[in-house]
Short mmCIF file of C-alpha atoms and ligand atoms in Angstrom, two decimals:
data_model
loop_
_atom_site.label_atom_id
_atom_site.label_comp_id
_atom_site.label_asym_id
_atom_site.label_seq_id
_atom_site.Cartn_x
_atom_site.Cartn_y
_atom_site.Cartn_z
CA UNK A 1 -9.73 -43.34 39.63
CA UNK A 2 -11.37 -40.05 40.47
CA UNK A 3 -12.09 -37.62 37.64
CA UNK A 4 -10.58 -34.15 37.69
CA UNK A 5 -12.78 -32.95 34.87
CA UNK A 6 -15.97 -34.05 36.61
CA UNK A 7 -15.05 -32.46 39.97
CA UNK A 8 -16.69 -29.20 41.14
CA UNK A 9 -14.91 -25.85 41.03
CA UNK A 10 -15.73 -22.73 43.05
CA UNK A 11 -15.03 -19.07 42.21
CA UNK A 12 -16.32 -16.57 44.78
CA UNK A 13 -19.96 -17.59 45.43
CA UNK A 14 -20.35 -19.71 42.32
CA UNK A 15 -19.74 -23.49 42.25
CA UNK A 16 -19.60 -25.25 38.90
CA UNK A 17 -20.67 -28.92 38.72
CA UNK A 18 -17.58 -29.81 36.55
CA UNK A 19 -14.76 -28.15 34.58
CA UNK A 20 -16.36 -27.96 31.16
CA UNK A 21 -17.62 -24.56 30.04
CA UNK A 22 -19.13 -23.80 26.68
CA UNK A 23 -16.71 -21.25 25.18
CA UNK A 24 -18.19 -18.02 23.75
CA UNK A 25 -19.03 -18.58 20.09
CA UNK A 26 -20.73 -16.01 17.85
CA UNK A 27 -23.44 -17.68 15.76
CA UNK A 28 -24.45 -14.73 13.55
CA UNK A 29 -28.09 -15.72 14.21
CA UNK A 30 -29.44 -12.89 16.42
CA UNK A 31 -31.97 -10.31 15.36
CA UNK A 32 -30.94 -7.02 13.86
CA UNK A 33 -32.11 -5.27 17.00
CA UNK A 34 -29.64 -7.34 19.06
CA UNK A 35 -32.35 -9.56 20.61
CA UNK A 36 -32.09 -13.23 21.27
CA UNK A 37 -34.39 -15.50 19.14
CA UNK A 38 -35.61 -19.09 19.22
CA UNK A 39 -32.65 -20.51 17.30
CA UNK A 40 -30.16 -19.22 19.87
CA UNK A 41 -32.43 -20.12 22.80
CA UNK A 42 -32.42 -23.77 21.69
CA UNK A 43 -28.70 -23.66 20.69
CA UNK A 44 -27.58 -22.59 24.17
CA UNK A 45 -30.21 -24.63 25.97
CA UNK A 46 -29.05 -27.82 24.25
CA UNK A 47 -25.54 -27.38 25.64
CA UNK A 48 -26.92 -26.86 29.20
CA UNK A 49 -28.91 -30.09 28.82
CA UNK A 50 -25.76 -31.77 27.54
CA UNK A 51 -23.97 -31.45 30.86
CA UNK A 52 -21.63 -28.46 30.52
CA UNK A 53 -21.10 -26.75 33.86
CA UNK A 54 -21.39 -23.22 32.51
CA UNK A 55 -22.57 -21.71 29.28
CA UNK A 56 -20.83 -18.54 28.11
CA UNK A 57 -22.77 -16.34 25.67
CA UNK A 58 -21.20 -15.27 22.41
CA UNK A 59 -20.04 -11.65 22.31
CA UNK A 60 -22.68 -9.33 23.68
CA UNK A 61 -22.13 -5.86 22.23
CA UNK A 62 -22.11 -3.09 24.80
CA UNK A 63 -23.05 -0.50 22.18
CA UNK A 64 -24.43 -0.76 18.63
CA UNK A 65 -21.17 0.20 16.93
CA UNK A 66 -19.43 -2.46 19.01
CA UNK A 67 -21.10 -5.28 17.04
CA UNK A 68 -19.05 -7.49 14.75
CA UNK A 69 -22.09 -8.13 12.53
CA UNK A 70 -25.66 -6.86 12.29
CA UNK A 71 -26.72 -10.24 13.71
CA UNK A 72 -24.73 -10.03 16.96
CA UNK A 73 -26.60 -10.08 20.28
CA UNK A 74 -26.55 -6.83 22.30
CA UNK A 75 -26.79 -5.80 25.91
CA UNK A 76 -26.97 -2.08 25.35
CA UNK A 77 -30.62 -1.87 26.38
CA UNK A 78 -32.98 -3.35 28.99
CA UNK A 79 -35.17 -5.14 26.45
CA UNK A 80 -32.15 -7.17 25.25
CA UNK A 81 -31.28 -8.00 28.85
CA UNK A 82 -34.86 -9.17 29.51
CA UNK A 83 -34.65 -11.48 26.54
CA UNK A 84 -31.43 -12.98 27.89
CA UNK A 85 -33.03 -13.45 31.33
CA UNK A 86 -35.31 -16.14 29.95
CA UNK A 87 -32.32 -18.03 28.65
CA UNK A 88 -30.36 -17.61 31.87
CA UNK A 89 -33.27 -19.07 33.88
CA UNK A 90 -33.53 -22.06 31.56
CA UNK A 91 -29.78 -22.77 31.71
CA UNK A 92 -29.83 -22.58 35.52
CA UNK A 93 -32.85 -24.94 35.64
CA UNK A 94 -30.54 -27.52 33.97
CA UNK A 95 -28.03 -27.17 36.82
CA UNK A 96 -25.61 -25.09 34.75
CA UNK A 97 -24.34 -21.56 35.33
CA UNK A 98 -24.41 -18.78 32.75
CA UNK A 99 -21.69 -16.28 31.89
CA UNK A 100 -22.20 -13.10 29.81
CA UNK A 101 -19.31 -12.09 27.56
CA UNK A 102 -19.16 -8.32 27.21
CA UNK A 103 -17.52 -7.15 23.98
CA UNK A 104 -16.70 -4.33 21.63
CA UNK A 105 -15.61 -5.09 18.08
CA UNK A 106 -13.54 -1.91 17.54
CA UNK A 107 -11.98 -1.87 14.05
CA UNK A 108 -13.23 -5.41 13.29
CA UNK A 109 -16.87 -4.28 13.19
CA UNK A 110 -18.37 -5.09 9.81
CA UNK A 111 -20.72 -2.15 10.34
CA UNK A 112 -17.82 -0.08 9.06
CA UNK A 113 -19.47 3.37 8.91
CA UNK A 114 -19.40 3.64 12.68
CA UNK A 115 -16.30 1.59 13.67
CA UNK A 116 -13.98 3.13 16.23
CA UNK A 117 -10.48 1.98 17.21
CA UNK A 118 -7.43 3.26 19.10
CA UNK A 119 -6.04 4.61 15.77
CA UNK A 120 -7.25 5.06 12.21
CA UNK A 121 -5.51 1.89 11.04
CA UNK A 122 -7.53 -0.72 9.08
CA UNK A 123 -7.46 -4.37 10.02
CA UNK A 124 -7.39 -5.44 6.39
CA UNK A 125 -8.54 -4.31 2.90
CA UNK A 126 -12.12 -5.51 3.42
CA UNK A 127 -13.03 -3.67 6.61
CA UNK A 128 -11.98 -0.11 5.81
CA UNK A 129 -10.35 2.47 8.07
CA UNK A 130 -11.93 3.00 11.48
CA UNK A 131 -12.26 6.38 13.19
CA UNK A 132 -9.76 7.09 15.99
CA UNK A 133 -11.60 7.00 19.27
CA UNK A 134 -11.85 10.38 21.04
CA UNK A 135 -11.60 10.77 24.83
CA UNK A 136 -15.44 10.85 24.89
CA UNK A 137 -15.65 7.66 22.86
CA UNK A 138 -13.26 5.94 25.28
CA UNK A 139 -15.24 7.12 28.31
CA UNK A 140 -18.38 5.93 26.52
CA UNK A 141 -16.90 2.39 26.16
CA UNK A 142 -16.12 2.33 29.88
CA UNK A 143 -19.57 3.61 30.87
CA UNK A 144 -21.31 1.23 28.53
CA UNK A 145 -19.43 -1.76 29.95
CA UNK A 146 -20.40 -0.70 33.46
CA UNK A 147 -24.07 -0.33 32.54
CA UNK A 148 -23.95 -3.65 30.68
CA UNK A 149 -22.66 -5.36 33.81
CA UNK A 150 -25.62 -3.93 35.83
CA UNK A 151 -27.98 -5.31 33.18
CA UNK A 152 -26.23 -8.69 33.23
CA UNK A 153 -26.67 -8.92 37.00
CA UNK A 154 -30.38 -8.05 36.73
CA UNK A 155 -30.74 -10.69 34.02
CA UNK A 156 -29.40 -13.24 36.56
CA UNK A 157 -26.03 -14.08 34.98
CA UNK A 158 -23.72 -15.97 37.39
CA UNK A 159 -20.45 -14.72 35.89
CA UNK A 160 -19.18 -12.05 33.55
CA UNK A 161 -16.29 -12.22 31.10
CA UNK A 162 -14.61 -9.20 29.46
CA UNK A 163 -13.59 -10.02 25.90
CA UNK A 164 -10.13 -8.63 25.04
CA UNK A 165 -8.81 -11.00 22.31
CA UNK A 166 -8.96 -11.84 18.62
CA UNK A 167 -8.17 -8.33 17.43
CA UNK A 168 -11.26 -6.61 18.89
CA UNK A 169 -11.30 -3.22 20.67
CA UNK A 170 -9.46 -3.94 23.95
CA UNK A 171 -6.88 -6.14 22.21
CA UNK A 172 -6.37 -3.30 19.68
CA UNK A 173 -5.57 -0.90 22.55
CA UNK A 174 -2.97 -3.39 23.87
CA UNK A 175 -1.16 -3.96 20.59
CA UNK A 176 1.31 -1.43 19.07
CA UNK A 177 0.39 -2.61 15.59
CA UNK A 178 -3.11 -1.21 16.00
CA UNK A 179 -2.45 1.52 18.63
CA UNK A 180 -0.37 4.50 17.49
CA UNK A 181 -1.89 6.92 19.98
CA UNK A 182 0.26 9.62 21.54
CA UNK A 183 -2.04 10.32 24.53
CA UNK A 184 -2.09 8.30 27.79
CA UNK A 185 -3.81 5.33 26.06
CA UNK A 186 -0.86 4.70 23.67
CA UNK A 187 2.91 4.29 23.65
CA UNK A 188 4.21 2.54 26.74
CA UNK A 189 2.90 -0.88 27.77
CA UNK A 190 1.40 0.81 30.86
CA UNK A 191 -0.54 3.24 28.70
CA UNK A 192 -1.76 0.53 26.33
CA UNK A 193 -3.12 -1.45 29.30
CA UNK A 194 -4.98 1.56 30.68
CA UNK A 195 -8.32 1.02 28.90
CA UNK A 196 -8.71 -2.73 29.76
CA UNK A 197 -7.92 -1.97 33.41
CA UNK A 198 -10.34 1.00 33.49
CA UNK A 199 -13.06 -1.28 32.03
CA UNK A 200 -12.34 -3.89 34.75
CA UNK A 201 -12.44 -1.25 37.47
CA UNK A 202 -15.78 0.09 36.24
CA UNK A 203 -17.32 -3.35 35.88
CA UNK A 204 -16.03 -4.64 39.22
CA UNK A 205 -17.45 -1.57 40.96
CA UNK A 206 -21.03 -2.63 40.03
CA UNK A 207 -20.67 -6.46 39.62
CA UNK A 208 -21.67 -8.10 42.91
CA UNK A 209 -18.96 -9.15 45.30
CA UNK A 210 -20.15 -12.81 45.34
CA UNK A 211 -20.11 -13.12 41.53
CA UNK A 212 -16.87 -13.92 39.63
CA UNK A 213 -15.35 -11.72 36.96
CA UNK A 214 -13.39 -13.34 34.11
CA UNK A 215 -11.08 -11.73 31.58
CA UNK A 216 -10.28 -13.26 28.19
CA UNK A 217 -6.63 -12.39 27.61
CA UNK A 218 -4.31 -12.59 24.59
CA UNK A 219 -1.15 -14.24 25.94
CA UNK A 220 0.96 -13.52 22.85
CA UNK A 221 0.66 -12.26 19.31
CA UNK A 222 3.63 -14.31 18.19
CA UNK A 223 5.92 -11.39 17.36
CA UNK A 224 3.54 -9.57 15.04
CA UNK A 225 4.01 -6.24 16.85
CA UNK A 226 1.10 -7.13 19.11
CA UNK A 227 1.05 -8.31 22.70
CA UNK A 228 4.20 -9.99 24.05
CA UNK A 229 4.24 -12.79 26.59
CA UNK A 230 6.00 -10.50 29.14
CA UNK A 231 3.36 -7.81 28.64
CA UNK A 232 0.58 -10.36 29.06
CA UNK A 233 2.18 -11.56 32.34
CA UNK A 234 2.20 -8.03 33.73
CA UNK A 235 -1.37 -7.35 32.57
CA UNK A 236 -2.61 -10.63 34.09
CA UNK A 237 -1.08 -9.71 37.47
CA UNK A 238 -2.72 -6.24 37.29
CA UNK A 239 -6.04 -7.85 36.43
CA UNK A 240 -5.83 -9.97 39.54
CA UNK A 241 -5.14 -6.82 41.62
CA UNK A 242 -8.19 -5.19 40.03
CA UNK A 243 -10.60 -7.98 41.07
CA UNK A 244 -10.49 -10.42 38.17
CA UNK A 245 -11.01 -13.99 39.46
CA UNK A 246 -10.01 -16.13 36.46
CA UNK A 247 -8.02 -15.50 33.31
CA UNK A 248 -9.33 -17.21 30.16
CA UNK A 249 -6.25 -17.56 27.92
CA UNK A 250 -6.18 -17.17 24.13
CA UNK A 251 -3.42 -16.29 21.69
CA UNK A 252 -2.93 -14.38 18.42
CA UNK A 253 -5.26 -12.86 15.83
CA UNK A 254 -4.38 -9.16 16.12
CA UNK A 255 -3.61 -9.39 12.42
CA UNK A 256 -5.34 -11.56 9.82
CA UNK A 257 -4.19 -15.19 9.96
CA UNK A 258 -3.23 -17.17 13.04
CA UNK A 259 0.57 -17.16 13.45
CA UNK A 260 0.90 -19.89 16.10
CA UNK A 261 1.01 -23.71 15.95
CA UNK A 262 -2.22 -25.69 16.22
CA UNK A 263 -2.51 -29.13 17.93
CA UNK A 264 -4.86 -30.55 20.65
CA UNK A 265 -4.50 -28.21 23.58
CA UNK A 266 -2.49 -25.65 21.59
CA UNK A 267 -3.24 -22.76 23.95
CA UNK A 268 -2.75 -24.65 27.25
CA UNK A 269 1.03 -23.84 27.65
CA UNK A 270 0.08 -20.14 27.72
CA UNK A 271 -2.68 -20.75 30.30
CA UNK A 272 -0.23 -22.77 32.36
CA UNK A 273 2.33 -19.91 32.27
CA UNK A 274 -0.23 -17.26 33.34
CA UNK A 275 -1.51 -19.54 36.11
CA UNK A 276 2.03 -19.86 37.47
CA UNK A 277 2.92 -16.19 37.13
CA UNK A 278 -0.28 -14.86 38.71
CA UNK A 279 -1.39 -17.67 41.05
CA UNK A 280 -4.85 -17.09 39.60
CA UNK A 281 -7.04 -19.83 38.16
CA UNK A 282 -7.06 -20.02 34.34
CA UNK A 283 -9.23 -21.40 31.60
CA UNK A 284 -7.82 -22.94 28.41
CA UNK A 285 -9.25 -23.69 24.94
CA UNK A 286 -7.88 -25.09 21.69
CA UNK A 287 -9.03 -28.28 19.91
CA UNK A 288 -9.63 -30.12 23.18
CA UNK A 289 -11.84 -33.03 22.16
CA UNK A 290 -10.80 -35.99 24.30
CA UNK A 291 -11.48 -36.71 27.93
CA UNK A 292 -7.92 -37.94 28.37
CA UNK A 293 -6.46 -34.61 27.31
CA UNK A 294 -8.98 -32.72 29.45
CA UNK A 295 -8.13 -34.92 32.49
CA UNK A 296 -4.36 -34.33 31.86
CA UNK A 297 -4.82 -30.53 31.70
CA UNK A 298 -6.95 -30.24 34.89
CA UNK A 299 -5.18 -33.06 36.81
CA UNK A 300 -1.68 -31.71 36.17
CA UNK A 301 -2.79 -28.22 37.24
CA UNK A 302 -2.06 -26.59 33.91
CA UNK A 303 -5.55 -24.99 33.96
CA UNK A 304 -8.66 -25.03 36.08
CA UNK A 305 -11.40 -24.94 33.42
CA UNK A 306 -11.70 -26.17 29.87
CA UNK A 307 -13.57 -23.62 27.70
CA UNK A 308 -14.75 -26.00 25.01
CA UNK A 309 -15.76 -24.49 21.68
CA UNK A 310 -16.01 -26.54 18.49
CA UNK A 311 -16.21 -29.86 20.33
CA UNK A 312 -19.52 -28.69 21.82
CA UNK A 313 -20.67 -27.36 18.49
CA UNK A 314 -20.22 -30.84 17.02
CA UNK A 315 -21.80 -32.58 20.03
CA UNK A 316 -23.87 -30.68 22.64
CA UNK A 317 -23.97 -33.87 24.77
CA UNK A 318 -20.15 -34.34 24.86
CA UNK A 319 -19.93 -33.92 28.68
CA UNK A 320 -22.57 -36.59 29.44
CA UNK A 321 -21.06 -38.94 26.88
CA UNK A 322 -17.48 -38.39 28.14
CA UNK A 323 -18.58 -38.96 31.73
CA UNK A 324 -20.28 -42.20 30.79
CA UNK A 325 -17.18 -43.41 28.93
CA UNK A 326 -15.04 -42.49 31.91
CA UNK A 327 -17.36 -44.36 34.26
CA UNK A 328 -18.37 -41.21 36.12
CA UNK A 329 -21.95 -40.90 37.51
CA UNK A 330 -23.37 -37.47 36.67
CA UNK A 331 -26.48 -35.83 37.97
CA UNK A 332 -28.34 -35.53 34.67
CA UNK A 333 -30.20 -32.35 33.74
CA UNK A 334 -33.22 -34.50 32.88
CA UNK A 335 -33.10 -37.65 35.16
CA UNK A 336 -34.94 -39.75 32.53
CA UNK A 337 -31.84 -39.50 30.34
CA UNK A 338 -30.47 -42.21 32.66
CA UNK A 339 -32.74 -44.72 30.89
CA UNK A 340 -30.68 -44.38 27.74
CA UNK A 341 -27.98 -46.63 29.14
CA UNK A 342 -27.03 -48.53 26.02
CA UNK A 343 -28.01 -49.22 22.44
CA UNK A 344 -29.14 -52.86 22.82
CA UNK A 345 -31.63 -52.65 25.65
CA UNK A 346 -35.37 -52.69 25.29
CA UNK A 347 -36.88 -49.22 25.65
CA UNK A 348 -40.37 -48.78 27.03
C1 FMN B 401 -17.85 -20.15 15.35
C2 FMN B 401 -16.95 -19.54 16.40
C3 FMN B 401 -17.33 -18.34 16.98
C4 FMN B 401 -16.51 -17.76 17.99
N1 FMN B 401 -16.96 -16.63 18.59
C5 FMN B 401 -16.28 -16.20 19.71
C6 FMN B 401 -16.82 -15.18 20.51
O1 FMN B 401 -17.95 -14.69 20.32
N2 FMN B 401 -16.08 -14.69 21.55
C7 FMN B 401 -14.81 -15.23 21.83
O2 FMN B 401 -14.20 -14.79 22.79
N3 FMN B 401 -14.29 -16.26 21.10
C8 FMN B 401 -14.99 -16.75 20.09
N4 FMN B 401 -14.54 -17.89 19.41
C9 FMN B 401 -13.34 -18.59 19.92
C10 FMN B 401 -13.79 -19.77 20.84
O3 FMN B 401 -14.43 -19.28 22.02
C11 FMN B 401 -12.62 -20.64 21.23
O4 FMN B 401 -11.75 -19.91 22.04
C12 FMN B 401 -11.85 -21.18 20.01
O5 FMN B 401 -12.73 -21.74 19.09
C13 FMN B 401 -10.83 -22.27 20.48
O6 FMN B 401 -11.50 -23.28 21.17
P1 FMN B 401 -11.96 -24.68 20.48
O7 FMN B 401 -10.76 -25.26 19.82
O8 FMN B 401 -12.43 -25.50 21.67
O9 FMN B 401 -13.01 -24.34 19.50
C14 FMN B 401 -15.33 -18.40 18.38
C15 FMN B 401 -14.95 -19.62 17.77
C16 FMN B 401 -15.75 -20.20 16.80
C17 FMN B 401 -15.37 -21.53 16.21
#
């Protein structure tokens, strides 16, 4: 039986060797100047050697006050982008592609003195009250995303993802519970979608035609006065019209605590819905740890890519192991790995 998970997938000019992508995961291990270091170099490199088709970076802050923590990576200057270039080249030498996730923490920045948000409404008691973003701040976010995209291209990234989930800045603009603005960035659903769409427009204008642009969407906030499913459907369709090639689907977290159910593949029904509504490819995540579940998701057309998070944290070599168990021959990042065929053979 052919494998769906270990079949290639093409978006614009980029072809992935299989459907497993390392999901963006912040490690809180960068340097305080936003530069990559050896720990993270080896962390990401190990997953590329392990057979994933694409490695997504953790959140890359587009400006210093957009960091979640002081140990986030940044892409707000050329030096940071040069540091990332070395990693991109290594990942590509393993046959994998590399995706940069551009992000702004908004009111969830732990560097609270400088945090901006749509409105001066705190996320919780620990993070303090952010400053309401002025028109200049908002234009700055758009300009910084555009410049970050230019840097990501120069660093050689194959794909770009805009982070708009988990209660960070773009998600905050979308959700009434965090956006009480009375200007054209608040109020109606159309106004609340304005900033994410302006960011996409700015980024797409400089991101090369042959390279795919991804958007990480919140498909519902489960009735917590955040994003509704209907609003997410409309936004996803608009994103497609603005040049987004794939929607990476998440749920919840505009407020502390996750309000939805959790089970293997818990976000896939939402990715399935957005795929049907938009006709765009989607990616799904959520406790996907078995090859059978991954095959079911891709084979039944509920999603096109599995963004795998904690499963790859536990086991960087999960893709190679899963392929072997499924009897699929993979081209190995280091051909000599093929000599590790079984535990009871004589090695020499
Ligand atoms: C340690 C950790 C850090 C994360 N950091 C990010 C991040 O930087 N950007 C993001 O969009 N999601 C982040 N996430 C969410 C994951 O990308 C993923 O969507 C989520 O863990 C569900 O997938 P999983 O069940 O396969 O882990 C993080 C998750 C974990 C566990």
